[in-house]
PDB file of N, CA and C in Angstrom:
ATOM      1  N   MET G   1       0.850  -1.163   0.000  1.00 37.00           N
ATOM      2  CA  MET G   1       0.000   0.000   0.000  1.00 37.00           C
ATOM      3  C   MET G   1       0.904   1.237   0.000  1.00 37.00           C
ATOM      4  N   GLN G   2       0.710   2.115  -0.931  1.00 37.00           N
ATOM      5  CA  GLN G   2       1.551   3.292  -1.035  1.00 37.00           C
ATOM      6  C   GLN G   2       1.026   4.409  -0.157  1.00 37.00           C
ATOM      7  N   LEU G   3       1.953   5.306   0.224  1.00 35.00           N
ATOM      8  CA  LEU G   3       1.589   6.380   1.142  1.00 35.00           C
ATOM      9  C   LEU G   3       0.545   7.320   0.579  1.00 35.00           C
ATOM     10  N   ASN G   4       0.455   7.426  -0.715  1.00 37.00           N
ATOM     11  CA  ASN G   4      -0.534   8.320  -1.294  1.00 37.00           C
ATOM     12  C   ASN G   4      -1.818   7.588  -1.677  1.00 37.00           C
ATOM     13  N   GLN G   5      -1.988   6.411  -1.117  1.00 40.00           N
ATOM     14  CA  GLN G   5      -3.177   5.617  -1.402  1.00 40.00           C
ATOM     15  C   GLN G   5      -4.435   6.373  -0.998  1.00 40.00           C
ATOM     16  N   GLN G   6      -5.491   6.145  -1.725  1.00 42.00           N
ATOM     17  CA  GLN G   6      -6.757   6.783  -1.404  1.00 42.00           C
ATOM     18  C   GLN G   6      -7.715   5.746  -0.829  1.00 42.00           C
ATOM     19  N   LEU G   7      -8.532   6.197   0.104  1.00 43.00           N
ATOM     20  CA  LEU G   7      -9.556   5.348   0.700  1.00 43.00           C
ATOM     21  C   LEU G   7     -10.896   5.678   0.073  1.00 43.00           C
ATOM     22  N   LYS G   8     -11.727   4.684  -0.082  1.00 41.00           N
ATOM     23  CA  LYS G   8     -13.085   4.932  -0.532  1.00 41.00           C
ATOM     24  C   LYS G   8     -13.972   5.067   0.689  1.00 41.00           C
ATOM     25  N   ILE G   9     -14.700   6.135   0.750  1.00 41.00           N
ATOM     26  CA  ILE G   9     -15.690   6.321   1.801  1.00 41.00           C
ATOM     27  C   ILE G   9     -17.007   6.554   1.075  1.00 41.00           C
ATOM     28  N   GLY G  10     -17.848   5.532   1.092  1.00 44.00           N
ATOM     29  CA  GLY G  10     -19.059   5.598   0.290  1.00 44.00           C
ATOM     30  C   GLY G  10     -18.664   5.697  -1.173  1.00 44.00           C
ATOM     31  N   LYS G  11     -19.179   6.703  -1.853  1.00 43.00           N
ATOM     32  CA  LYS G  11     -18.836   6.923  -3.249  1.00 43.00           C
ATOM     33  C   LYS G  11     -17.757   7.987  -3.384  1.00 43.00           C
ATOM     34  N   LYS G  12     -17.361   8.561  -2.274  1.00 48.00           N
ATOM     35  CA  LYS G  12     -16.409   9.655  -2.272  1.00 48.00           C
ATOM     36  C   LYS G  12     -15.014   9.143  -1.933  1.00 48.00           C
ATOM     37  N   LYS G  13     -13.994   9.628  -2.620  1.00 49.00           N
ATOM     38  CA  LYS G  13     -12.621   9.253  -2.317  1.00 49.00           C
ATOM     39  C   LYS G  13     -11.970  10.391  -1.544  1.00 49.00           C
ATOM     40  N   THR G  14     -11.148  10.008  -0.585  1.00 69.00           N
ATOM     41  CA  THR G  14     -10.407  10.998   0.178  1.00 69.00           C
ATOM     42  C   THR G  14      -8.997  10.484   0.404  1.00 69.00           C
ATOM     43  N   LYS G  15      -8.031  11.366   0.380  1.00 85.00           N
ATOM     44  CA  LYS G  15      -6.651  10.949   0.615  1.00 85.00           C
ATOM     45  C   LYS G  15      -6.440  10.677   2.092  1.00 85.00           C
ATOM     46  N   MET G  16      -5.538   9.760   2.357  1.00 87.00           N
ATOM     47  CA  MET G  16      -5.198   9.451   3.739  1.00 87.00           C
ATOM     48  C   MET G  16      -4.425  10.622   4.337  1.00 87.00           C
ATOM     49  N   THR G  17      -4.635  10.848   5.616  1.00 92.00           N
ATOM     50  CA  THR G  17      -3.863  11.868   6.306  1.00 92.00           C
ATOM     51  C   THR G  17      -2.457  11.340   6.565  1.00 92.00           C
ATOM     52  N   GLU G  18      -1.567  12.225   6.955  1.00 94.00           N
ATOM     53  CA  GLU G  18      -0.186  11.820   7.229  1.00 94.00           C
ATOM     54  C   GLU G  18      -0.129  10.789   8.352  1.00 94.00           C
ATOM     55  N   ILE G  19      -0.908  10.987   9.395  1.00 95.00           N
ATOM     56  CA  ILE G  19      -0.892  10.052  10.525  1.00 95.00           C
ATOM     57  C   ILE G  19      -1.445   8.691  10.102  1.00 95.00           C
ATOM     58  N   GLU G  20      -2.489   8.675   9.267  1.00 96.00           N
ATOM     59  CA  GLU G  20      -3.035   7.411   8.766  1.00 96.00           C
ATOM     60  C   GLU G  20      -1.992   6.689   7.911  1.00 96.00           C
ATOM     61  N   GLN G  21      -1.265   7.429   7.098  1.00 96.00           N
ATOM     62  CA  GLN G  21      -0.217   6.833   6.274  1.00 96.00           C
ATOM     63  C   GLN G  21       0.868   6.218   7.145  1.00 96.00           C
ATOM     64  N   LYS G  22       1.215   6.900   8.233  1.00 97.00           N
ATOM     65  CA  LYS G  22       2.224   6.365   9.149  1.00 97.00           C
ATOM     66  C   LYS G  22       1.734   5.076   9.805  1.00 97.00           C
ATOM     67  N   ILE G  23       0.468   5.040  10.192  1.00 97.00           N
ATOM     68  CA  ILE G  23      -0.105   3.840  10.806  1.00 97.00           C
ATOM     69  C   ILE G  23      -0.036   2.666   9.836  1.00 97.00           C
ATOM     70  N   VAL G  24      -0.430   2.898   8.586  1.00 97.00           N
ATOM     71  CA  VAL G  24      -0.386   1.844   7.565  1.00 97.00           C
ATOM     72  C   VAL G  24       1.040   1.335   7.394  1.00 97.00           C
ATOM     73  N   THR G  25       1.994   2.243   7.321  1.00 97.00           N
ATOM     74  CA  THR G  25       3.395   1.861   7.149  1.00 97.00           C
ATOM     75  C   THR G  25       3.895   1.036   8.331  1.00 97.00           C
ATOM     76  N   ILE G  26       3.561   1.455   9.528  1.00 97.00           N
ATOM     77  CA  ILE G  26       3.982   0.715  10.730  1.00 97.00           C
ATOM     78  C   ILE G  26       3.364  -0.683  10.737  1.00 97.00           C
ATOM     79  N   LEU G  27       2.074  -0.771  10.401  1.00 97.00           N
ATOM     80  CA  LEU G  27       1.432  -2.084  10.352  1.00 97.00           C
ATOM     81  C   LEU G  27       2.124  -2.977   9.323  1.00 97.00           C
ATOM     82  N   GLU G  28       2.361  -2.449   8.137  1.00 97.00           N
ATOM     83  CA  GLU G  28       2.936  -3.261   7.072  1.00 97.00           C
ATOM     84  C   GLU G  28       4.394  -3.634   7.316  1.00 97.00           C
ATOM     85  N   GLU G  29       5.181  -2.694   7.820  1.00 97.00           N
ATOM     86  CA  GLU G  29       6.617  -2.932   7.926  1.00 97.00           C
ATOM     87  C   GLU G  29       7.062  -3.513   9.266  1.00 97.00           C
ATOM     88  N   ASP G  30       6.337  -3.220  10.328  1.00 97.00           N
ATOM     89  CA  ASP G  30       6.769  -3.639  11.661  1.00 97.00           C
ATOM     90  C   ASP G  30       5.864  -4.695  12.301  1.00 97.00           C
ATOM     91  N   ILE G  31       4.576  -4.529  12.194  1.00 97.00           N
ATOM     92  CA  ILE G  31       3.629  -5.405  12.892  1.00 97.00           C
ATOM     93  C   ILE G  31       3.340  -6.687  12.091  1.00 97.00           C
ATOM     94  N   ASN G  32       3.008  -6.538  10.818  1.00 97.00           N
ATOM     95  CA  ASN G  32       2.590  -7.696  10.032  1.00 97.00           C
ATOM     96  C   ASN G  32       3.663  -8.774   9.851  1.00 97.00           C
ATOM     97  N   PRO G  33       4.943  -8.432   9.747  1.00 97.00           N
ATOM     98  CA  PRO G  33       5.923  -9.520   9.681  1.00 97.00           C
ATOM     99  C   PRO G  33       5.870 -10.436  10.916  1.00 97.00           C
ATOM    100  N   ALA G  34       5.636  -9.865  12.076  1.00 94.00           N
ATOM    101  CA  ALA G  34       5.518 -10.678  13.293  1.00 94.00           C
ATOM    102  C   ALA G  34       4.226 -11.494  13.273  1.00 94.00           C
ATOM    103  N   LEU G  35       3.129 -10.875  12.860  1.00 95.00           N
ATOM    104  CA  LEU G  35       1.853 -11.598  12.801  1.00 95.00           C
ATOM    105  C   LEU G  35       1.881 -12.698  11.741  1.00 95.00           C
ATOM    106  N   ALA G  36       2.642 -12.479  10.665  1.00 95.00           N
ATOM    107  CA  ALA G  36       2.730 -13.466   9.592  1.00 95.00           C
ATOM    108  C   ALA G  36       3.360 -14.770  10.080  1.00 95.00           C
ATOM    109  N   GLN G  37       4.176 -14.700  11.110  1.00 94.00           N
ATOM    110  CA  GLN G  37       4.766 -15.910  11.677  1.00 94.00           C
ATOM    111  C   GLN G  37       3.693 -16.813  12.280  1.00 94.00           C
ATOM    112  N   HIS G  38       2.530 -16.239  12.542  1.00 90.00           N
ATOM    113  CA  HIS G  38       1.394 -16.987  13.086  1.00 90.00           C
ATOM    114  C   HIS G  38       0.263 -17.063  12.067  1.00 90.00           C
ATOM    115  N   GLU G  39       0.612 -16.839  10.795  1.00 94.00           N
ATOM    116  CA  GLU G  39      -0.327 -16.905   9.679  1.00 94.00           C
ATOM    117  C   GLU G  39      -1.456 -15.889   9.782  1.00 94.00           C
ATOM    118  N   GLY G  40      -1.132 -14.679  10.261  1.00 94.00           N
ATOM    119  CA  GLY G  40      -2.128 -13.631  10.363  1.00 94.00           C
ATOM    120  C   GLY G  40      -1.573 -12.297   9.913  1.00 94.00           C
ATOM    121  N   SER G  41      -2.430 -11.289   9.968  1.00 96.00           N
ATOM    122  CA  SER G  41      -2.036  -9.925   9.644  1.00 96.00           C
ATOM    123  C   SER G  41      -3.076  -8.960  10.200  1.00 96.00           C
ATOM    124  N   ALA G  42      -2.747  -7.674  10.134  1.00 96.00           N
ATOM    125  CA  ALA G  42      -3.666  -6.628  10.581  1.00 96.00           C
ATOM    126  C   ALA G  42      -3.643  -5.518   9.541  1.00 96.00           C
ATOM    127  N   SER G  43      -4.808  -4.914   9.310  1.00 97.00           N
ATOM    128  CA  SER G  43      -4.887  -3.802   8.368  1.00 97.00           C
ATOM    129  C   SER G  43      -5.600  -2.624   9.019  1.00 97.00           C
ATOM    130  N   PHE G  44      -5.257  -1.450   8.562  1.00 97.00           N
ATOM    131  CA  PHE G  44      -5.855  -0.215   9.056  1.00 97.00           C
ATOM    132  C   PHE G  44      -7.262  -0.063   8.491  1.00 97.00           C
ATOM    133  N   LYS G  45      -8.219   0.280   9.356  1.00 96.00           N
ATOM    134  CA  LYS G  45      -9.594   0.533   8.919  1.00 96.00           C
ATOM    135  C   LYS G  45      -9.940   2.016   9.007  1.00 96.00           C
ATOM    136  N   SER G  46      -9.674   2.635  10.168  1.00 95.00           N
ATOM    137  CA  SER G  46     -10.046   4.036  10.321  1.00 95.00           C
ATOM    138  C   SER G  46      -9.324   4.655  11.512  1.00 95.00           C
ATOM    139  N   LEU G  47      -9.375   5.969  11.557  1.00 96.00           N
ATOM    140  CA  LEU G  47      -8.818   6.732  12.671  1.00 96.00           C
ATOM    141  C   LEU G  47      -9.837   7.784  13.065  1.00 96.00           C
ATOM    142  N   LEU G  48     -10.136   7.835  14.354  1.00 95.00           N
ATOM    143  CA  LEU G  48     -11.046   8.836  14.888  1.00 95.00           C
ATOM    144  C   LEU G  48     -10.296   9.657  15.921  1.00 95.00           C
ATOM    145  N   GLU G  49     -10.293  10.955  15.743  1.00 93.00           N
ATOM    146  CA  GLU G  49      -9.642  11.848  16.696  1.00 93.00           C
ATOM    147  C   GLU G  49     -10.718  12.636  17.431  1.00 93.00           C
ATOM    148  N   THR G  50     -10.721  12.500  18.763  1.00 92.00           N
ATOM    149  CA  THR G  50     -11.623  13.282  19.597  1.00 92.00           C
ATOM    150  C   THR G  50     -10.794  14.355  20.298  1.00 92.00           C
ATOM    151  N   ASP G  51     -11.415  15.105  21.189  1.00 91.00           N
ATOM    152  CA  ASP G  51     -10.694  16.161  21.902  1.00 91.00           C
ATOM    153  C   ASP G  51      -9.516  15.625  22.710  1.00 91.00           C
ATOM    154  N   ASP G  52      -9.659  14.414  23.247  1.00 92.00           N
ATOM    155  CA  ASP G  52      -8.607  13.905  24.128  1.00 92.00           C
ATOM    156  C   ASP G  52      -8.162  12.483  23.829  1.00 92.00           C
ATOM    157  N   LEU G  53      -8.540  11.933  22.674  1.00 96.00           N
ATOM    158  CA  LEU G  53      -8.227  10.538  22.389  1.00 96.00           C
ATOM    159  C   LEU G  53      -8.140  10.292  20.884  1.00 96.00           C
ATOM    160  N   TRP G  54      -7.183   9.458  20.499  1.00 96.00           N
ATOM    161  CA  TRP G  54      -7.066   8.974  19.121  1.00 96.00           C
ATOM    162  C   TRP G  54      -7.471   7.506  19.132  1.00 96.00           C
ATOM    163  N   ILE G  55      -8.422   7.120  18.301  1.00 96.00           N
ATOM    164  CA  ILE G  55      -8.910   5.738  18.249  1.00 96.00           C
ATOM    165  C   ILE G  55      -8.572   5.152  16.876  1.00 96.00           C
ATOM    166  N   VAL G  56      -7.714   4.131  16.886  1.00 97.00           N
ATOM    167  CA  VAL G  56      -7.301   3.451  15.660  1.00 97.00           C
ATOM    168  C   VAL G  56      -8.084   2.151  15.568  1.00 97.00           C
ATOM    169  N   ASN G  57      -8.796   1.976  14.472  1.00 97.00           N
ATOM    170  CA  ASN G  57      -9.583   0.778  14.238  1.00 97.00           C
ATOM    171  C   ASN G  57      -8.815  -0.089  13.247  1.00 97.00           C
ATOM    172  N   ILE G  58      -8.517  -1.330  13.644  1.00 97.00           N
ATOM    173  CA  ILE G  58      -7.794  -2.254  12.762  1.00 97.00           C
ATOM    174  C   ILE G  58      -8.627  -3.513  12.523  1.00 97.00           C
ATOM    175  N   ASN G  59      -8.290  -4.206  11.462  1.00 95.00           N
ATOM    176  CA  ASN G  59      -8.953  -5.450  11.111  1.00 95.00           C
ATOM    177  C   ASN G  59      -7.918  -6.567  11.120  1.00 95.00           C
ATOM    178  N   PHE G  60      -8.178  -7.624  11.866  1.00 95.00           N
ATOM    179  CA  PHE G  60      -7.305  -8.788  11.857  1.00 95.00           C
ATOM    180  C   PHE G  60      -7.731  -9.727  10.739  1.00 95.00           C
ATOM    181  N   GLN G  61      -6.731 -10.316  10.056  1.00 94.00           N
ATOM    182  CA  GLN G  61      -7.000 -11.285   9.006  1.00 94.00           C
ATOM    183  C   GLN G  61      -6.250 -12.574   9.289  1.00 94.00           C
ATOM    184  N   GLY G  62      -6.592 -13.593   8.514  1.00 93.00           N
ATOM    185  CA  GLY G  62      -5.935 -14.886   8.647  1.00 93.00           C
ATOM    186  C   GLY G  62      -6.184 -15.504  10.012  1.00 93.00           C
ATOM    187  N   ALA G  63      -5.173 -16.149  10.549  1.00 91.00           N
ATOM    188  CA  ALA G  63      -5.304 -16.825  11.836  1.00 91.00           C
ATOM    189  C   ALA G  63      -5.641 -15.848  12.958  1.00 91.00           C
ATOM    190  N   CYS G  64      -5.249 -14.582  12.806  1.00 89.00           N
ATOM    191  CA  CYS G  64      -5.515 -13.583  13.849  1.00 89.00           C
ATOM    192  C   CYS G  64      -6.996 -13.238  13.957  1.00 89.00           C
ATOM    193  N   SER G  65      -7.758 -13.431  12.874  1.00 88.00           N
ATOM    194  CA  SER G  65      -9.157 -13.002  12.882  1.00 88.00           C
ATOM    195  C   SER G  65     -10.013 -13.759  13.892  1.00 88.00           C
ATOM    196  N   GLY G  66      -9.685 -14.984  14.179  1.00 83.00           N
ATOM    197  CA  GLY G  66     -10.474 -15.754  15.120  1.00 83.00           C
ATOM    198  C   GLY G  66      -9.764 -16.045  16.434  1.00 83.00           C
ATOM    199  N   CYS G  67      -8.614 -15.435  16.604  1.00 83.00           N
ATOM    200  CA  CYS G  67      -7.789 -15.744  17.772  1.00 83.00           C
ATOM    201  C   CYS G  67      -8.088 -14.793  18.936  1.00 83.00           C
ATOM    202  N   GLU G  68      -8.387 -15.364  20.089  1.00 84.00           N
ATOM    203  CA  GLU G  68      -8.638 -14.548  21.282  1.00 84.00           C
ATOM    204  C   GLU G  68      -7.388 -13.777  21.707  1.00 84.00           C
ATOM    205  N   GLY G  69      -6.217 -14.356  21.476  1.00 81.00           N
ATOM    206  CA  GLY G  69      -4.962 -13.684  21.813  1.00 81.00           C
ATOM    207  C   GLY G  69      -4.773 -12.402  21.026  1.00 81.00           C
ATOM    208  N   ALA G  70      -5.268 -12.385  19.788  1.00 84.00           N
ATOM    209  CA  ALA G  70      -5.148 -11.182  18.958  1.00 84.00           C
ATOM    210  C   ALA G  70      -5.952 -10.038  19.556  1.00 84.00           C
ATOM    211  N   ARG G  71      -7.065 -10.355  20.185  1.00 84.00           N
ATOM    212  CA  ARG G  71      -7.914  -9.316  20.784  1.00 84.00           C
ATOM    213  C   ARG G  71      -7.481  -8.980  22.209  1.00 84.00           C
ATOM    214  N   GLY G  72      -6.469  -9.649  22.685  1.00 88.00           N
ATOM    215  CA  GLY G  72      -5.946  -9.399  24.029  1.00 88.00           C
ATOM    216  C   GLY G  72      -4.540  -8.838  23.968  1.00 88.00           C
ATOM    217  N   GLY G  73      -3.581  -9.697  24.246  1.00 90.00           N
ATOM    218  CA  GLY G  73      -2.190  -9.273  24.333  1.00 90.00           C
ATOM    219  C   GLY G  73      -1.637  -8.688  23.050  1.00 90.00           C
ATOM    220  N   THR G  74      -2.001  -9.269  21.909  1.00 93.00           N
ATOM    221  CA  THR G  74      -1.508  -8.756  20.636  1.00 93.00           C
ATOM    222  C   THR G  74      -2.018  -7.350  20.382  1.00 93.00           C
ATOM    223  N   LEU G  75      -3.281  -7.124  20.666  1.00 94.00           N
ATOM    224  CA  LEU G  75      -3.878  -5.795  20.473  1.00 94.00           C
ATOM    225  C   LEU G  75      -3.189  -4.762  21.362  1.00 94.00           C
ATOM    226  N   VAL G  76      -2.928  -5.123  22.607  1.00 95.00           N
ATOM    227  CA  VAL G  76      -2.241  -4.214  23.538  1.00 95.00           C
ATOM    228  C   VAL G  76      -0.829  -3.920  23.046  1.00 95.00           C
ATOM    229  N   SER G  77      -0.145  -4.945  22.535  1.00 96.00           N
ATOM    230  CA  SER G  77       1.208  -4.757  22.011  1.00 96.00           C
ATOM    231  C   SER G  77       1.206  -3.820  20.804  1.00 96.00           C
ATOM    232  N   ILE G  78       0.253  -3.995  19.898  1.00 97.00           N
ATOM    233  CA  ILE G  78       0.131  -3.097  18.742  1.00 97.00           C
ATOM    234  C   ILE G  78      -0.138  -1.681  19.211  1.00 97.00           C
ATOM    235  N   GLN G  79      -1.037  -1.538  20.168  1.00 97.00           N
ATOM    236  CA  GLN G  79      -1.373  -0.228  20.712  1.00 97.00           C
ATOM    237  C   GLN G  79      -0.139   0.457  21.307  1.00 97.00           C
ATOM    238  N   ASN G  80       0.616  -0.263  22.122  1.00 97.00           N
ATOM    239  CA  ASN G  80       1.810   0.309  22.752  1.00 97.00           C
ATOM    240  C   ASN G  80       2.871   0.678  21.717  1.00 97.00           C
ATOM    241  N   PHE G  81       3.030  -0.157  20.700  1.00 97.00           N
ATOM    242  CA  PHE G  81       4.005   0.118  19.651  1.00 97.00           C
ATOM    243  C   PHE G  81       3.616   1.387  18.887  1.00 97.00           C
ATOM    244  N   LEU G  82       2.334   1.502  18.514  1.00 98.00           N
ATOM    245  CA  LEU G  82       1.878   2.695  17.796  1.00 98.00           C
ATOM    246  C   LEU G  82       2.029   3.950  18.653  1.00 98.00           C
ATOM    247  N   LYS G  83       1.690   3.856  19.927  1.00 97.00           N
ATOM    248  CA  LYS G  83       1.850   5.005  20.830  1.00 97.00           C
ATOM    249  C   LYS G  83       3.291   5.510  20.804  1.00 97.00           C
ATOM    250  N   GLU G  84       4.232   4.573  20.920  1.00 97.00           N
ATOM    251  CA  GLU G  84       5.646   4.934  20.965  1.00 97.00           C
ATOM    252  C   GLU G  84       6.134   5.478  19.625  1.00 97.00           C
ATOM    253  N   GLU G  85       5.814   4.787  18.555  1.00 97.00           N
ATOM    254  CA  GLU G  85       6.289   5.181  17.230  1.00 97.00           C
ATOM    255  C   GLU G  85       5.696   6.514  16.765  1.00 97.00           C
ATOM    256  N   LEU G  86       4.444   6.755  17.111  1.00 97.00           N
ATOM    257  CA  LEU G  86       3.765   7.976  16.667  1.00 97.00           C
ATOM    258  C   LEU G  86       3.902   9.114  17.669  1.00 97.00           C
ATOM    259  N   GLY G  87       4.325   8.798  18.891  1.00 96.00           N
ATOM    260  CA  GLY G  87       4.429   9.829  19.923  1.00 96.00           C
ATOM    261  C   GLY G  87       3.078  10.357  20.366  1.00 96.00           C
ATOM    262  N   ILE G  88       2.088   9.457  20.397  1.00 95.00           N
ATOM    263  CA  ILE G  88       0.722   9.835  20.796  1.00 95.00           C
ATOM    264  C   ILE G  88       0.327   8.971  21.994  1.00 95.00           C
ATOM    265  N   PRO G  89       0.511   9.485  23.220  1.00 96.00           N
ATOM    266  CA  PRO G  89       0.218   8.672  24.404  1.00 96.00           C
ATOM    267  C   PRO G  89      -1.262   8.374  24.614  1.00 96.00           C
ATOM    268  N   ASN G  90      -2.129   9.206  24.088  1.00 97.00           N
ATOM    269  CA  ASN G  90      -3.569   9.015  24.291  1.00 97.00           C
ATOM    270  C   ASN G  90      -4.206   8.334  23.065  1.00 97.00           C
ATOM    271  N   LEU G  91      -3.573   7.261  22.607  1.00 97.00           N
ATOM    272  CA  LEU G  91      -4.037   6.493  21.464  1.00 97.00           C
ATOM    273  C   LEU G  91      -4.495   5.119  21.945  1.00 97.00           C
ATOM    274  N   ILE G  92      -5.616   4.672  21.417  1.00 97.00           N
ATOM    275  CA  ILE G  92      -6.068   3.305  21.687  1.00 97.00           C
ATOM    276  C   ILE G  92      -6.321   2.610  20.363  1.00 97.00           C
ATOM    277  N   VAL G  93      -6.169   1.306  20.360  1.00 97.00           N
ATOM    278  CA  VAL G  93      -6.416   0.493  19.174  1.00 97.00           C
ATOM    279  C   VAL G  93      -7.574  -0.432  19.491  1.00 97.00           C
ATOM    280  N   VAL G  94      -8.547  -0.462  18.582  1.00 95.00           N
ATOM    281  CA  VAL G  94      -9.714  -1.337  18.760  1.00 95.00           C
ATOM    282  C   VAL G  94      -9.848  -2.218  17.526  1.00 95.00           C
ATOM    283  N   PRO G  95     -10.288  -3.455  17.735  1.00 93.00           N
ATOM    284  CA  PRO G  95     -10.494  -4.342  16.567  1.00 93.00           C
ATOM    285  C   PRO G  95     -11.790  -4.007  15.857  1.00 93.00           C
ATOM    286  N   HIS G  96     -11.779  -4.113  14.558  1.00 86.00           N
ATOM    287  CA  HIS G  96     -12.976  -3.870  13.739  1.00 86.00           C
ATOM    288  C   HIS G  96     -13.931  -5.051  13.894  1.00 86.00           C
ATOM    289  N   GLY G  97     -15.182  -4.742  14.091  1.00 68.00           N
ATOM    290  CA  GLY G  97     -16.207  -5.771  14.144  1.00 68.00           C
ATOM    291  C   GLY G  97     -16.341  -6.471  15.382  1.00 68.00           C
TER     292      GLY G  97
END
């Protein structure tokens, strides 16, 4: 996925923000190689910024999609990694669906 990739929202296309592009890059280059060792992966779905919180919505695929560990320790590890890499302490990661 390239940094200038566009997302479809309904019938309207919008470019990804810089922070969304960074999240995608981190997932693809840092997180997914580790998840691939367990036959899984994670993809970026959306980012919601409120007054005091950033909420990153991700989708687990492959073996991770049905794994309880992915929704527990793995999710927390992804969240902590993104917080550190992005420098956003008030960030949470939630699974899609």
